[in-house]
Structures are given as structure tokens and as C-alpha cells.
XYZ file of C-alpha atoms in Angstrom:
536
model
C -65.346 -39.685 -36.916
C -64.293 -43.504 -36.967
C -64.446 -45.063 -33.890
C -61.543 -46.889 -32.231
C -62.900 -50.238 -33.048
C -63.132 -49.350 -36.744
C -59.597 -47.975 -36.477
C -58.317 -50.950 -34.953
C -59.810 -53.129 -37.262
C -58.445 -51.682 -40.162
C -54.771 -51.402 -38.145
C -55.259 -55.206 -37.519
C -56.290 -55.983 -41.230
C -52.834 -54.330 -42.164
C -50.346 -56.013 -39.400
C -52.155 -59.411 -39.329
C -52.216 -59.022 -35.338
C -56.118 -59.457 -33.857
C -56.830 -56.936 -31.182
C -57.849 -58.884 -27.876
C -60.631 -57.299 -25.385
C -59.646 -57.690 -21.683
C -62.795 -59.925 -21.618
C -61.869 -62.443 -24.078
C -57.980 -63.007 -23.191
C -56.893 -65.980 -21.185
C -56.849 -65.376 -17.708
C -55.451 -68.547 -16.818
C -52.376 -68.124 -14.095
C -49.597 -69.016 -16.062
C -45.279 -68.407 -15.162
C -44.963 -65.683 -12.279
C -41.736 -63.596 -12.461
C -39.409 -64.404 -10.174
C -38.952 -63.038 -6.577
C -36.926 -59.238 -6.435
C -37.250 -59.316 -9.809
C -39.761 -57.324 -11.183
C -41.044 -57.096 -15.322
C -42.424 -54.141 -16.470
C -44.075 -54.719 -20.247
C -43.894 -51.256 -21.875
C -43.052 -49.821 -25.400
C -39.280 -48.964 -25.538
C -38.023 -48.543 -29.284
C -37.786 -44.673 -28.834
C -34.532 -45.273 -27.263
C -31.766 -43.701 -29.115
C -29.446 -43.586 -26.762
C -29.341 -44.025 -22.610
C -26.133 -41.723 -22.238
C -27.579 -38.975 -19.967
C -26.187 -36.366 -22.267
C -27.641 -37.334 -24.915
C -30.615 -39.281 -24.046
C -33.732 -37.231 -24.601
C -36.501 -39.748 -25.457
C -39.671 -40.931 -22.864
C -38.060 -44.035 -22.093
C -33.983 -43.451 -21.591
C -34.756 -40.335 -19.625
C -37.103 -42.809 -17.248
C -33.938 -45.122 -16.828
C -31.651 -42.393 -16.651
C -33.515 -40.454 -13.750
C -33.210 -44.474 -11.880
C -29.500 -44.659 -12.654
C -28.546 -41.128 -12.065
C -28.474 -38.225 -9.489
C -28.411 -34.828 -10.812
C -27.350 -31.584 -8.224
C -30.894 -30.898 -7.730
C -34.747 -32.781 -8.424
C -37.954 -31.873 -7.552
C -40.366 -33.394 -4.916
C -42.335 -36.059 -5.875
C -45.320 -35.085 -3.699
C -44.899 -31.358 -4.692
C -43.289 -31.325 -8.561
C -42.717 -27.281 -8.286
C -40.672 -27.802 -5.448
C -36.869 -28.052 -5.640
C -34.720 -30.316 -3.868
C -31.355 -31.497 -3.278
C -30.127 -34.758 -4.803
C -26.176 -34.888 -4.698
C -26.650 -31.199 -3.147
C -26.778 -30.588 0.460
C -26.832 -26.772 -0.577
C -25.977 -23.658 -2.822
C -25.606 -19.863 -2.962
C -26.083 -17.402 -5.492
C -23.532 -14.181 -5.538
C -24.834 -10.829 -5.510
C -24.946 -10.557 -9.096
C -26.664 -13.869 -9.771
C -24.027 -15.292 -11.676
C -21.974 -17.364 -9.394
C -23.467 -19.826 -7.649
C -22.236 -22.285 -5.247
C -22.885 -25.952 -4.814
C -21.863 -28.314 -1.503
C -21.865 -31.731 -2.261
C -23.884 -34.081 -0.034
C -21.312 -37.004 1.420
C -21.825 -40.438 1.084
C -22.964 -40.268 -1.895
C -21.781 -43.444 -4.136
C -21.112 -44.971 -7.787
C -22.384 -48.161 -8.627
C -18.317 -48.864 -8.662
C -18.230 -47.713 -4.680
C -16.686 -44.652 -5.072
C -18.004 -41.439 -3.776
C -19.451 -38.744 -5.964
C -17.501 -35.581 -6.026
C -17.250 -32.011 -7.518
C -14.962 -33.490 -10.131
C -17.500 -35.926 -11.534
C -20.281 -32.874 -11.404
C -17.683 -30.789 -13.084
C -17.216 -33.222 -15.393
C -20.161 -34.355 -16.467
C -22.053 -30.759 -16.832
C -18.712 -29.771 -19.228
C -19.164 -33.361 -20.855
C -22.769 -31.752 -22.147
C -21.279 -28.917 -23.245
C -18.621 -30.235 -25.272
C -20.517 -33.317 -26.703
C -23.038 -30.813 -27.723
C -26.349 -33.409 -28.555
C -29.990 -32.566 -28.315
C -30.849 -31.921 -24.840
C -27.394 -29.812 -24.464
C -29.342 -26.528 -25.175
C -30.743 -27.035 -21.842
C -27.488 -26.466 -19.872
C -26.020 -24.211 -22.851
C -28.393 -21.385 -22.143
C -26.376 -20.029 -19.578
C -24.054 -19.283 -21.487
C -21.396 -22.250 -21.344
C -19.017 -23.009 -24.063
C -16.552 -25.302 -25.256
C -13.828 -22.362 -25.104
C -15.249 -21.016 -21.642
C -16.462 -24.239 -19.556
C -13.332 -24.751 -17.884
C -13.826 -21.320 -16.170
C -17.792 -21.310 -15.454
C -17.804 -24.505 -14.547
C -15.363 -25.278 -11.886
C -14.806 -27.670 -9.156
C -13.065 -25.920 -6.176
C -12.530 -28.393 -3.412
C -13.711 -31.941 -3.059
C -17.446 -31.430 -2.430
C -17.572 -27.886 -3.491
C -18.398 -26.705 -7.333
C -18.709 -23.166 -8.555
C -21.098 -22.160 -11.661
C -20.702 -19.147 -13.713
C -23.187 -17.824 -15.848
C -23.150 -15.700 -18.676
C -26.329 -13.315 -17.425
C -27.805 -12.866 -14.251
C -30.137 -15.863 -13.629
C -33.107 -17.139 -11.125
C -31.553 -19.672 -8.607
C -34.985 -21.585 -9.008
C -34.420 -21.951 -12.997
C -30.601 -22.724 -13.042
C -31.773 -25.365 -10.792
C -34.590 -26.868 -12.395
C -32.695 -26.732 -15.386
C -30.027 -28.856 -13.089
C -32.294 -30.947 -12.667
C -33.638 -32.395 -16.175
C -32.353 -35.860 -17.621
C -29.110 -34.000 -18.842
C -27.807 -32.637 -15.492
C -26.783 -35.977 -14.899
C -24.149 -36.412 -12.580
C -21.476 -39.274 -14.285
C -18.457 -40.798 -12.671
C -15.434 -39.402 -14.126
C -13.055 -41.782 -13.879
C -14.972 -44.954 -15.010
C -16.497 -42.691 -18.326
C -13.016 -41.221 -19.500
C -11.327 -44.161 -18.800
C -13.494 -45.528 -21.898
C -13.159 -42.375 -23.948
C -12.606 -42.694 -27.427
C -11.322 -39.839 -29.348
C -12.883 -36.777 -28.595
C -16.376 -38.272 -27.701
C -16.343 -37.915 -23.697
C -17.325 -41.636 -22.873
C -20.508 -41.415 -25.471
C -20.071 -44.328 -27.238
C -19.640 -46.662 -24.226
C -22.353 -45.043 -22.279
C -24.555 -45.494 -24.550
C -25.443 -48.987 -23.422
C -23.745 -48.701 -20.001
C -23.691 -46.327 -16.748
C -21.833 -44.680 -14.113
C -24.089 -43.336 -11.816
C -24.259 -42.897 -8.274
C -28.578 -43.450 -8.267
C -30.630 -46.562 -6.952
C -29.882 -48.773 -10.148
C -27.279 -49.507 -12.966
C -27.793 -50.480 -16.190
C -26.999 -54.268 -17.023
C -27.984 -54.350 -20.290
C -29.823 -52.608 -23.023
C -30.862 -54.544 -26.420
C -32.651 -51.887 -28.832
C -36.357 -52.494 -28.993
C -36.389 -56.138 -26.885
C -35.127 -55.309 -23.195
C -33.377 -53.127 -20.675
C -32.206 -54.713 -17.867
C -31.424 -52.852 -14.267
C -29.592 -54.207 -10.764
C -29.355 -52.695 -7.294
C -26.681 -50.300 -7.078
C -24.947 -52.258 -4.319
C -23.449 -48.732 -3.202
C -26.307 -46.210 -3.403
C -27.336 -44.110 -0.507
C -30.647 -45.675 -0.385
C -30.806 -49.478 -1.208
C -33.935 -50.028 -3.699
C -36.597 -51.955 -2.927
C -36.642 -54.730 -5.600
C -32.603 -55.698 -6.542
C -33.560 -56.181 -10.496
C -35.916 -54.419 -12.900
C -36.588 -55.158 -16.186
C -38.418 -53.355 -19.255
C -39.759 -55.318 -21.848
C -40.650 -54.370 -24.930
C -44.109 -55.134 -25.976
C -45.439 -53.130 -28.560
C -49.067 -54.408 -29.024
C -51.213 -53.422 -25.753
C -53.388 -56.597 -26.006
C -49.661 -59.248 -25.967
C -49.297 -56.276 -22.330
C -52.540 -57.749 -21.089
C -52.072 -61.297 -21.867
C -48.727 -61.495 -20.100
C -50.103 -59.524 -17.144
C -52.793 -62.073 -16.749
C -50.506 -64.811 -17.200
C -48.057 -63.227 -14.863
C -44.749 -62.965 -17.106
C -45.414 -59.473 -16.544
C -45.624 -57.516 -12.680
C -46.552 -53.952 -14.614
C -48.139 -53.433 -17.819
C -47.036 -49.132 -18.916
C -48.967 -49.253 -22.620
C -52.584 -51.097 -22.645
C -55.416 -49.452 -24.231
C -58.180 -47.406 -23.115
C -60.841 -50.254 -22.966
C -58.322 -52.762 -21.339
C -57.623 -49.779 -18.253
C -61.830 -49.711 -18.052
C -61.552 -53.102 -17.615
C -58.728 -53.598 -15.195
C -59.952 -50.651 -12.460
C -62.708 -53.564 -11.900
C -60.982 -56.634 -11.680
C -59.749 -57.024 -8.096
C -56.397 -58.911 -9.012
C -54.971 -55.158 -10.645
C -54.353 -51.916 -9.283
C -54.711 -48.678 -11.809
C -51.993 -46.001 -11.315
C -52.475 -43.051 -13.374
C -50.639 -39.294 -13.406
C -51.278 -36.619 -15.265
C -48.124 -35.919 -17.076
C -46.300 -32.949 -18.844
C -46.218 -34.723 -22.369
C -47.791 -34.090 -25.169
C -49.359 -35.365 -28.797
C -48.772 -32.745 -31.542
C -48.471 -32.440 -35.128
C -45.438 -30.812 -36.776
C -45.623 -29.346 -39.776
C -42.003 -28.905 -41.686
C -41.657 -24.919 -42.997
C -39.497 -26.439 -45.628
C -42.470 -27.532 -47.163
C -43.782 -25.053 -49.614
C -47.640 -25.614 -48.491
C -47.169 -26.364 -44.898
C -45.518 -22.848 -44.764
C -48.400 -20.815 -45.647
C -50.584 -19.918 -42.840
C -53.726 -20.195 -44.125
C -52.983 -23.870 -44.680
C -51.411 -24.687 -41.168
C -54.532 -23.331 -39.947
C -56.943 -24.938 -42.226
C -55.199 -28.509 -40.543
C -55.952 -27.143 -37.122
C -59.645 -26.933 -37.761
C -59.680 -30.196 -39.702
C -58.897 -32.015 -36.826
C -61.731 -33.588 -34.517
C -59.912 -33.364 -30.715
C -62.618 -34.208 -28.898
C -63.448 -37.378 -31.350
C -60.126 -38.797 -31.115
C -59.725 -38.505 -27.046
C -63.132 -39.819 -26.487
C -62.852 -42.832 -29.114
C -59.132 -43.426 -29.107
C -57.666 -42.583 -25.465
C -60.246 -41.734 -22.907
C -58.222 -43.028 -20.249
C -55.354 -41.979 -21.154
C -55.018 -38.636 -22.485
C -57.297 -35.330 -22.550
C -57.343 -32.581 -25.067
C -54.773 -29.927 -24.647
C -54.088 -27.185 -27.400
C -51.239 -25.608 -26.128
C -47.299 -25.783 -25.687
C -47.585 -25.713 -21.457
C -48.848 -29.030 -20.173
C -51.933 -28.659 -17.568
C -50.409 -28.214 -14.529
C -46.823 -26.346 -14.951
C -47.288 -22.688 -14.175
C -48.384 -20.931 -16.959
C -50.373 -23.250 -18.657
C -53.506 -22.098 -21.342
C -55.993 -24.405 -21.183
C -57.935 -22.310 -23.516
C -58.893 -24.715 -26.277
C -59.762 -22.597 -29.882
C -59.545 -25.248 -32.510
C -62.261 -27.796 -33.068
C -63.328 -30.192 -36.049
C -64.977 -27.512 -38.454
C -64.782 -28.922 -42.113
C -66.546 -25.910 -43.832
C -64.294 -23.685 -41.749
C -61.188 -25.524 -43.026
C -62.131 -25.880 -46.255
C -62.627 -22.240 -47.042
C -58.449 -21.436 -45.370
C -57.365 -23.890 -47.764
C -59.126 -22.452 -50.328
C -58.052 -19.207 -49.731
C -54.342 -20.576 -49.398
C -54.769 -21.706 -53.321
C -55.191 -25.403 -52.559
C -59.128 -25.689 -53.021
C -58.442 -29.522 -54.575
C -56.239 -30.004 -51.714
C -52.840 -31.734 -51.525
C -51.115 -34.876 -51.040
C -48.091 -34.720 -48.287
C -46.240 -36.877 -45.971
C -47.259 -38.000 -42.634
C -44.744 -39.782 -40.377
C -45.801 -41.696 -36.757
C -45.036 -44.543 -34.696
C -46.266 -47.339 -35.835
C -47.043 -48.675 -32.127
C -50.598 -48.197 -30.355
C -52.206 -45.871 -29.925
C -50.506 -43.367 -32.163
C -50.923 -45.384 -35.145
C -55.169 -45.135 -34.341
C -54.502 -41.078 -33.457
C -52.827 -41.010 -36.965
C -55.402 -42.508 -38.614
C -58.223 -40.723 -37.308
C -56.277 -37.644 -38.163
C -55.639 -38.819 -41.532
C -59.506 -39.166 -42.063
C -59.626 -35.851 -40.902
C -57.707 -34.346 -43.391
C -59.222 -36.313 -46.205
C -62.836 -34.932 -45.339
C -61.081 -31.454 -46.547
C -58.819 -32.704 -49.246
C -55.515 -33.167 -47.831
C -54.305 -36.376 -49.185
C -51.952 -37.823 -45.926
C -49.100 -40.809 -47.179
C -49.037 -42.747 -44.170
C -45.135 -43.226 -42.919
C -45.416 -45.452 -40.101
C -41.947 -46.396 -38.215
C -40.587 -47.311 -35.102
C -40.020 -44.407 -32.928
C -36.570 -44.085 -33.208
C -36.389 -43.621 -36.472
C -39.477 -40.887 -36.414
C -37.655 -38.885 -34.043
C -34.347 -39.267 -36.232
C -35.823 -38.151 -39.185
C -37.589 -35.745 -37.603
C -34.762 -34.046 -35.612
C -32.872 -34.040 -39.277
C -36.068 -31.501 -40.596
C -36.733 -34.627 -43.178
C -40.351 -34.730 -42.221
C -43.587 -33.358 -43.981
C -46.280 -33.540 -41.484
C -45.401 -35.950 -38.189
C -47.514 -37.132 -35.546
C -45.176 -36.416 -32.290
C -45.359 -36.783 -28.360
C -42.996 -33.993 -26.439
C -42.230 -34.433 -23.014
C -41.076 -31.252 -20.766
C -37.881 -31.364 -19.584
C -37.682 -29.881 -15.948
C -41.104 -28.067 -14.098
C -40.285 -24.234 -15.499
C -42.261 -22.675 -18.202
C -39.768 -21.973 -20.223
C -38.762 -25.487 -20.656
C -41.755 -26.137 -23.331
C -41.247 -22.513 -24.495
C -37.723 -22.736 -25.807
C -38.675 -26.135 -27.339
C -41.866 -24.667 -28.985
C -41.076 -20.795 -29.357
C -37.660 -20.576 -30.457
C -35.650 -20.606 -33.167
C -32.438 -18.620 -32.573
C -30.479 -19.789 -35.357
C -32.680 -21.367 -38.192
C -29.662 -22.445 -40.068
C -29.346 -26.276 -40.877
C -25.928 -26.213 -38.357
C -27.853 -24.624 -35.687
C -26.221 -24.649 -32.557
C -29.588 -25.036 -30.463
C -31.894 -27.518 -32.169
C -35.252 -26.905 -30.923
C -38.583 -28.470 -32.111
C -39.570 -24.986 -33.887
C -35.884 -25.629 -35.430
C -37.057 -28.925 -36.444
C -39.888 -27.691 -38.232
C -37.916 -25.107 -39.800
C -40.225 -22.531 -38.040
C -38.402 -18.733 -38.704
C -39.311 -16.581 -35.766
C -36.794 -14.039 -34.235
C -40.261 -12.041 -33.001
C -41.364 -14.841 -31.193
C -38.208 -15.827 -29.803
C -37.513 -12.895 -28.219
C -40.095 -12.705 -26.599
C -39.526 -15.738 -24.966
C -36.421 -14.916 -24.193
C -37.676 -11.616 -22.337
C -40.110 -14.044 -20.687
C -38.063 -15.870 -19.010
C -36.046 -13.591 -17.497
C -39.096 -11.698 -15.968
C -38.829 -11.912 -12.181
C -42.696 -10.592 -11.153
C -43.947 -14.170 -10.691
C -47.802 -12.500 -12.170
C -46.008 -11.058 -14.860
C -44.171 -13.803 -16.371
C -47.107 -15.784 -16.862
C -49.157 -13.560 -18.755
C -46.202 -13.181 -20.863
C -46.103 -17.307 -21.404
C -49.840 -17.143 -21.909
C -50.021 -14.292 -24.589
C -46.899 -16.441 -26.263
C -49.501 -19.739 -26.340
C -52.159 -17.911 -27.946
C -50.372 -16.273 -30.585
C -48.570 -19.654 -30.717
C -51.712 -21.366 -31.417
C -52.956 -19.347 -33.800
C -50.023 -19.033 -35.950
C -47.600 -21.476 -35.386
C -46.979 -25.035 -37.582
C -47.766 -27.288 -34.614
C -51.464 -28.637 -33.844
C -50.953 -29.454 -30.211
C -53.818 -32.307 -29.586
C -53.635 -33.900 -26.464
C -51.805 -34.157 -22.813
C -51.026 -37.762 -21.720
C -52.458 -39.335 -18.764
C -50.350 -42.380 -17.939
C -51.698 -45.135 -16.702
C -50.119 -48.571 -15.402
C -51.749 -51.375 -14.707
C -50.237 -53.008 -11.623
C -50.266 -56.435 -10.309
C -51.937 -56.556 -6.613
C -49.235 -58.384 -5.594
C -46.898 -54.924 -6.115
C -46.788 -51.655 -4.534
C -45.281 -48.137 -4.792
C -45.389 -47.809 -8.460
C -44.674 -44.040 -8.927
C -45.513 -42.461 -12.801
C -43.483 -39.197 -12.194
C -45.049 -35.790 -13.861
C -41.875 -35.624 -15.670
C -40.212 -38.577 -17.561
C -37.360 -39.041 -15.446
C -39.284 -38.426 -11.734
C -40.929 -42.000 -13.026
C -39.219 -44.082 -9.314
C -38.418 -47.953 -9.341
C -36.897 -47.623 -5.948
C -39.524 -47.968 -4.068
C -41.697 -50.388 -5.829
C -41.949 -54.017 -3.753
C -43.507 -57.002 -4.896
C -45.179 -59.541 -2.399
């Protein structure tokens, strides 16, 4: 197992950058960012998009859940339990197919106007139609582009009506309200810059029309995203202008937080964390979080779809090696598809770095000599040192891995276009239900390249009506006790069998200036809160 200095040393021999301990950078006080402004240094180049209905990466989800108010959100004290957000309240019908949603007043866009039934309307149809990655979330229920107008319905000012196509829990409608794409948008401002028949994408995505604490000012792909005050929202923010910058290299995050050009640093490395919980001038927050590191291995590929070989990968790899060199602040092993913490969750962890073990399953799969294959990751820390390590791995049993490093947008592009071989990937659960990871990782409805619902087994090509419906059947148990022994016989077979090596759950950790308070890493991307954060 290389350790992380060896890794790093090698990564730094290849990009030309030197690595900087937290002991040797210059700690001089240098520029200080300005008052109610505050700089946050983190890595941002997975942003694809920051339209809420089709964002779906770490980042624009983060801004989104800033900019936007959804029906319903979870408490950030309590992340099981639902809340209102533009809700005051709902009903379900008899049948659990109607529900019933009052509007909370007062509730304003950035432009001053109030939030209505219309714009919720509007917006959850908006998904629908536009159709992009995280639409499967809201097209579950059964919503179409032929049927939306009718099961989706605003019926007086504050008062909107949902129609499912099955009887459905209240609680998972509603947490499923209340991911990223449940976005509430203001009608009038987004169609008003419609173009064709794309709903407002283009222009939203580098612009808003929410109703939350802040609205985006500007957004330039991997340097900056820029936020202001909502001058109209409910509840006036803290700090009147935030700003992410992107700063790939952990060690150029620690310089600028010693110099003071940055207030927050979101990406430094294990070491530099150690190093900051003992230096007075920094405060560590850290949160477990429902994301994950994975490999996904494409069932296109002729040896990646035999199981003998996806399983002879899963033993190749040394888990407890790579958290303990690579991220031991930040992350912690995790083998299966429910994060730690969301109900449900295996912790059971079957896979460990067995060489002999892997090289007799590849053997047996016909590929004693091994193979050569693809192997696509960010290029950014500390995946590229994860992929490495991993890449080692798979040498020591005769898997030959072509490095592909990128930036993350265009990983998770090619990746969502099932152009991958084997990718290093991070997957972050979409609202605090079970079945959020478990459609992502379990089914595959349609496996056909024009598949409606594009989930990551759909990614990887993964074939598995079996396994599908029994997620399906999972989620619409109703004994509480049940349902997760359904979710937890799903992970095991899943581990066993399917084509992702699930390695490790994140720990996030920001390093804070002392001079700022109420930094607030959310479980979920988008519960991550800027309102509240002051700076002295």
C-alpha cells in the first residue's frame, strides 16, 4: 500500500505543483476579505449546470438549496424530520393519491414578488417536461408530459393539488419534494426567457429565480460563483454576499486561508485538517455526510460484465489502506449503497484487500494474465491519490488501469453517456429516504440507450429487472421493520454481485476562520446553509 506522501509525490512530479504541509506555508497575515462579504475556497468544476431541474452535481445542488425553497425540507438538527419550506401544510386523500399543499404567505422572489401555487405548479411540470437527470426523482409518481397538467394543478392562489399515479407515503412524496429538483422557480421571470421549448433552461443555467436567502450573481465555470442577499426573502441572511472560489489544489486552500483571501477553506487535505484542529486562529467543522466514493464498472464492457471479474476488483482493493493513508479525516470506509446514517443503512463491510483471493476470480473468469482497461477520475485532490492507490491495487493482480484524469464535469458527462470503462465516482443522496440511493444503485427499468430514467445502474449498463423489482416492492412497504430488511437484503446481494465497489462515505470537513461563525455542512448537499454564517 503506498502511502499518501508517496502518492502525492508522484501526483506532484506529474502536475509540476509541490504539495505544501500546513507547517511549512506562510502564515504571514496578508489581504482580509472584505466586510459582509464572505470567500469560501472550495473545488467547483463539477458544475454542469445550476438550473434546479437539472442541476444534480455536489456543488450546484449546495447553491441551489441557498437560492431556492422547495414545498418541503428537512430539519437541520433532525435530517429525518420533515418540514415546511414554502408549505404551511398538506393533506393526503383517502386513497393516497391526492394530496394537498397550502402555501405559506409572504413568501418572496429575489424580484419581490410573492411565491404562489402557479410558480410551484410550474416549476414541478417544468421537471417533468425538461426531462434531465434528477427528473426521475419527481417522475416516479407517475407524472408525464401528456398528464402533468392534470396531476399537477394549482387550484387557488396558495393552494396546489398533486396527483399520483399509485397510492404513495405522504413522508416519501415529501422528501422526494424536497431534493435539489423540487425547486420552487418564479414563473413569470423563467418563461419570460424561454426559448423554444426549453422551459427557461438555458437562461437559468447561469441565473435564478428563487424565493430563498440568496440569488445568483454570477457563475464562471471552474473560477467563481458569486451570491447576494435576496433583498426580499423571508429571512434576511446573515452575510449580504458569498462567494465560491475555485481552488483545486488543497495546499493554494491553506495558503489563502492563512493569508486571509479566504474566510472558509471546503477541500484541504487530511494532514492540513490535523493541523488546523490545533491552531487556535481556525475552527474545524465536520459532518458526516450521505455521499459516497465508488467505482463503476461499465456492463458494456465485455470483461467488466463477468462476475467473477467485478468481484475479483472488489477484493483487490485495500479500503482500509486508502482511508487511513489518503483521507483519515475525511472519509471512513463504507461498502454499501445506504450512507451511515439514513435508515436502512448496512454497515456490514465484506470486501477487503486479498490479492491471492482476487487473483484466483480472475483466473477463473479466463483473465489469469489480467487486462488492460480504462479508468476515468477527477483529476482534483484527493480523488486523483484514491485513484492511484486503487490503480496499484489492481496492478498487484494484473489489471492494467489507463489513467483518464479530467475535470469533473467532464467525468460525470462521459459517464452519464455509459462512455466509461472503470470510473472512480462520488454519489451524493438526494433527499433522507432509502430509496433515494436504491433507485440510483438498484434499478434499471429500461436498460435501453433512450432510457427514460437514467440511473447510475443505467449508467453502468447494469441489466437487472430482478433487482429492480424488488426495490420497487421495497419501497412501497409500509411496516417501517419490514422495509428495512428488505433495503438491507438488497445491499448485500448488491454487494456481492453488482458492478460498483462502494469504498468510502465522506466526512466533510471545513476549515473556518475564528473570525466566522455558523458554518453549517448539511447531511445532504443542498441542506449545506450560508444564511446564517456571520463574520466578525
Amino acid at each position: 500500500m503506498p502511502s499518501r506522501r508517496t502518492l502525492l509525490a508522484a501526483s506532484c512530479a506529474t502536475s509540476g505543483a509541490a504539495f505544501l504541509s500546513w507547517d511549512t506555508v506562510i502564515r504571514a497575515a496578508h489581504a482580509q476579505t472584505p466586510p459582509g462579504v464572505l470567500v469560501m475556497a472550495k473545488q467547483i468544476d463539477d458544475v454542469i449546470s445550476l438550473d434546479p431541474a437539472e442541476s444534480f452535481e455536489y456543488t450546484g445542488t449546495e447553491v441551489g438549496g441557498n437560492v431556492y425553497q422547495k414545498l418541503a425540507t428537512t430539519s437541520a438538527e433532525d435530517p429525518a424530520r420533515l418540514v415546511g419550506d414554502l408549505a404551511e401544510s398538506w393533506t393526503a386523500s383517502d386513497d393516497a393519491r391526492t394530496f394537498t399543499f397550502t402555501l405559506k404567505a409572504g413568501q418572496r422572489f429575489a424580484s419581490g414578488r410573492e411565491a404562489t401555487a402557479e410558480d410551484v405548479a410550474y416549476s414541478l411540470q417544468r421537471v417533468v417536461a425538461l426531462n434531465k437527470s434528477p427528473a426521475f426523482i419527481i417522475n416516479q409518481f407517475g407524472f408525464t408530459r401528456d398528464n402533468m397538467a392534470e396531476t399537477i394543478r394549482a387550484t387557488g392562489p396558495r393552494t396546489v393539488v398533486l396527483t399520483t399515479a399509485e397510492p404513495t407515503a405522504t413522508s416519501f412524496l415529501l422528501y422526494c419534494l424536497s431534493a435539489a429538483v423540487g425547486s420552487v422557480v418564479e414563473k413569470a421571470v423563467v418563461s419570460a426567457r424561454a426559448s423554444g421549448d426549453d422551459w427557461g433552461n438555458a437562461w437559468l443555467k447561469t441565473n435564478s429565480a428563487g424565493s430563498g436567502p440568496y440569488r445568483i450573481v454570477s457563475w464562471r465555470a471552474s473560477e467563481a460563483i458569486t451570491l447576494d442577499a435576496n433583498p426580499n426573502a423571508a429571512q434576511a441572511p446573515a452575510t449580504r454576499r458569498i462567494i465560491l472560489r475555485h481552488v483545486a489544489d488543497p495546499s493554494a486552500q491553506l495558503l489563502g486561508l492563512q493569508r486571509g483571501d479566504y474566510d472558509v477553506a471546503r477541500n484541504l487535505a487530511s494532514d492540513q485538517i490535523g493541523g488546523a484542529r490545533s491552531d487556535s486562529r481556525y475552527t474545524v467543522v465536520a459532518q458526516r455526510k450521505a455521499g459516497l466514493f465508488y467505482i463503476a464498472m461499465n456492463q458494456k464492457h465485455p470483461i467488466l460484465s463477468k462476475p467473477g471479474v467485478r468481484q475479483a476488483i472488489k477484493w483487490a482493493i485495500d479500503y482500509e489502506g486508502i482511508q487511513r493513508n489518503i483521507v483519515p479525516n475525511t472519509h471512513a470506509v463504507h461498502q454499501a449503497f445506504l450512507p451511515e446514517g439514513l435508515p436502512g443503512a448496512l454497515t456490514e463491510k465484506p470486501f477487503k484487500a486479498d490479492v491471492a483471493q482476487a487473483k484466483r476470480l480472475l483466473a477463473e473468469a479466463g483473465h489469469a494474465d489480467g487486462f488492460e482497461i480504462a479508468f476515468d477520475f477527477f483529476s482534483g485532490a484527493p480523488v486523483s491519490d484514491i485513484a492511484q492507490a486503487v490503480q496499484a491495487n489492481l496492478a498487484a493482480i494484473g489489471i492494467r488501469a489507463r489513467m483518464l484524469p479530467g475535470e469533473q464535469r467532464a467525468v460525470i458527462t462521459k459517464t452519464r453517456a455509459r462512455g466509461h470503462e472503470l470510473a472512480l465516482l462520488r454519489w451524493g443522496s438526494d433527499y433522507f429516504d432509502p430509496h433515494s440511493n436504491a433507485e440510483a444503485f438498484s434499478m434499471n427499468p429500461d436498460n435501453g440507450d433512450d432510457a427514460r430514467n437514467k440511473t447510475l445502474a443505467w449508467r453502468s449498463a447494469w441489466n437487472i429487472p430482478e433487482l429492480t423489482a424488488r426495490t420497487l416492492a421495497a419501497v412501497k412497504e409500509t411496516d417501517g421493520a419490514k422495509r428495512v430488511a428488505l433495503y438491507e437484503a438488497i445491499q448485500r446481494d448488491h454487494q456481492q454481485g453488482s458492478p460498483f465497489a462502494i469504498m468510502l462515505q465522506d466526512v466533510e470537513t471545513a476549515v473556518v476562520r475564528s473570525a466566522v461563525r455558523g458554518v453549517q455542512i448539511g447531511v445532504l448537499n443542498d441542506r449545506t446553509v450560508y444564511a446564517g454564517i456571520t463574520k466578525a
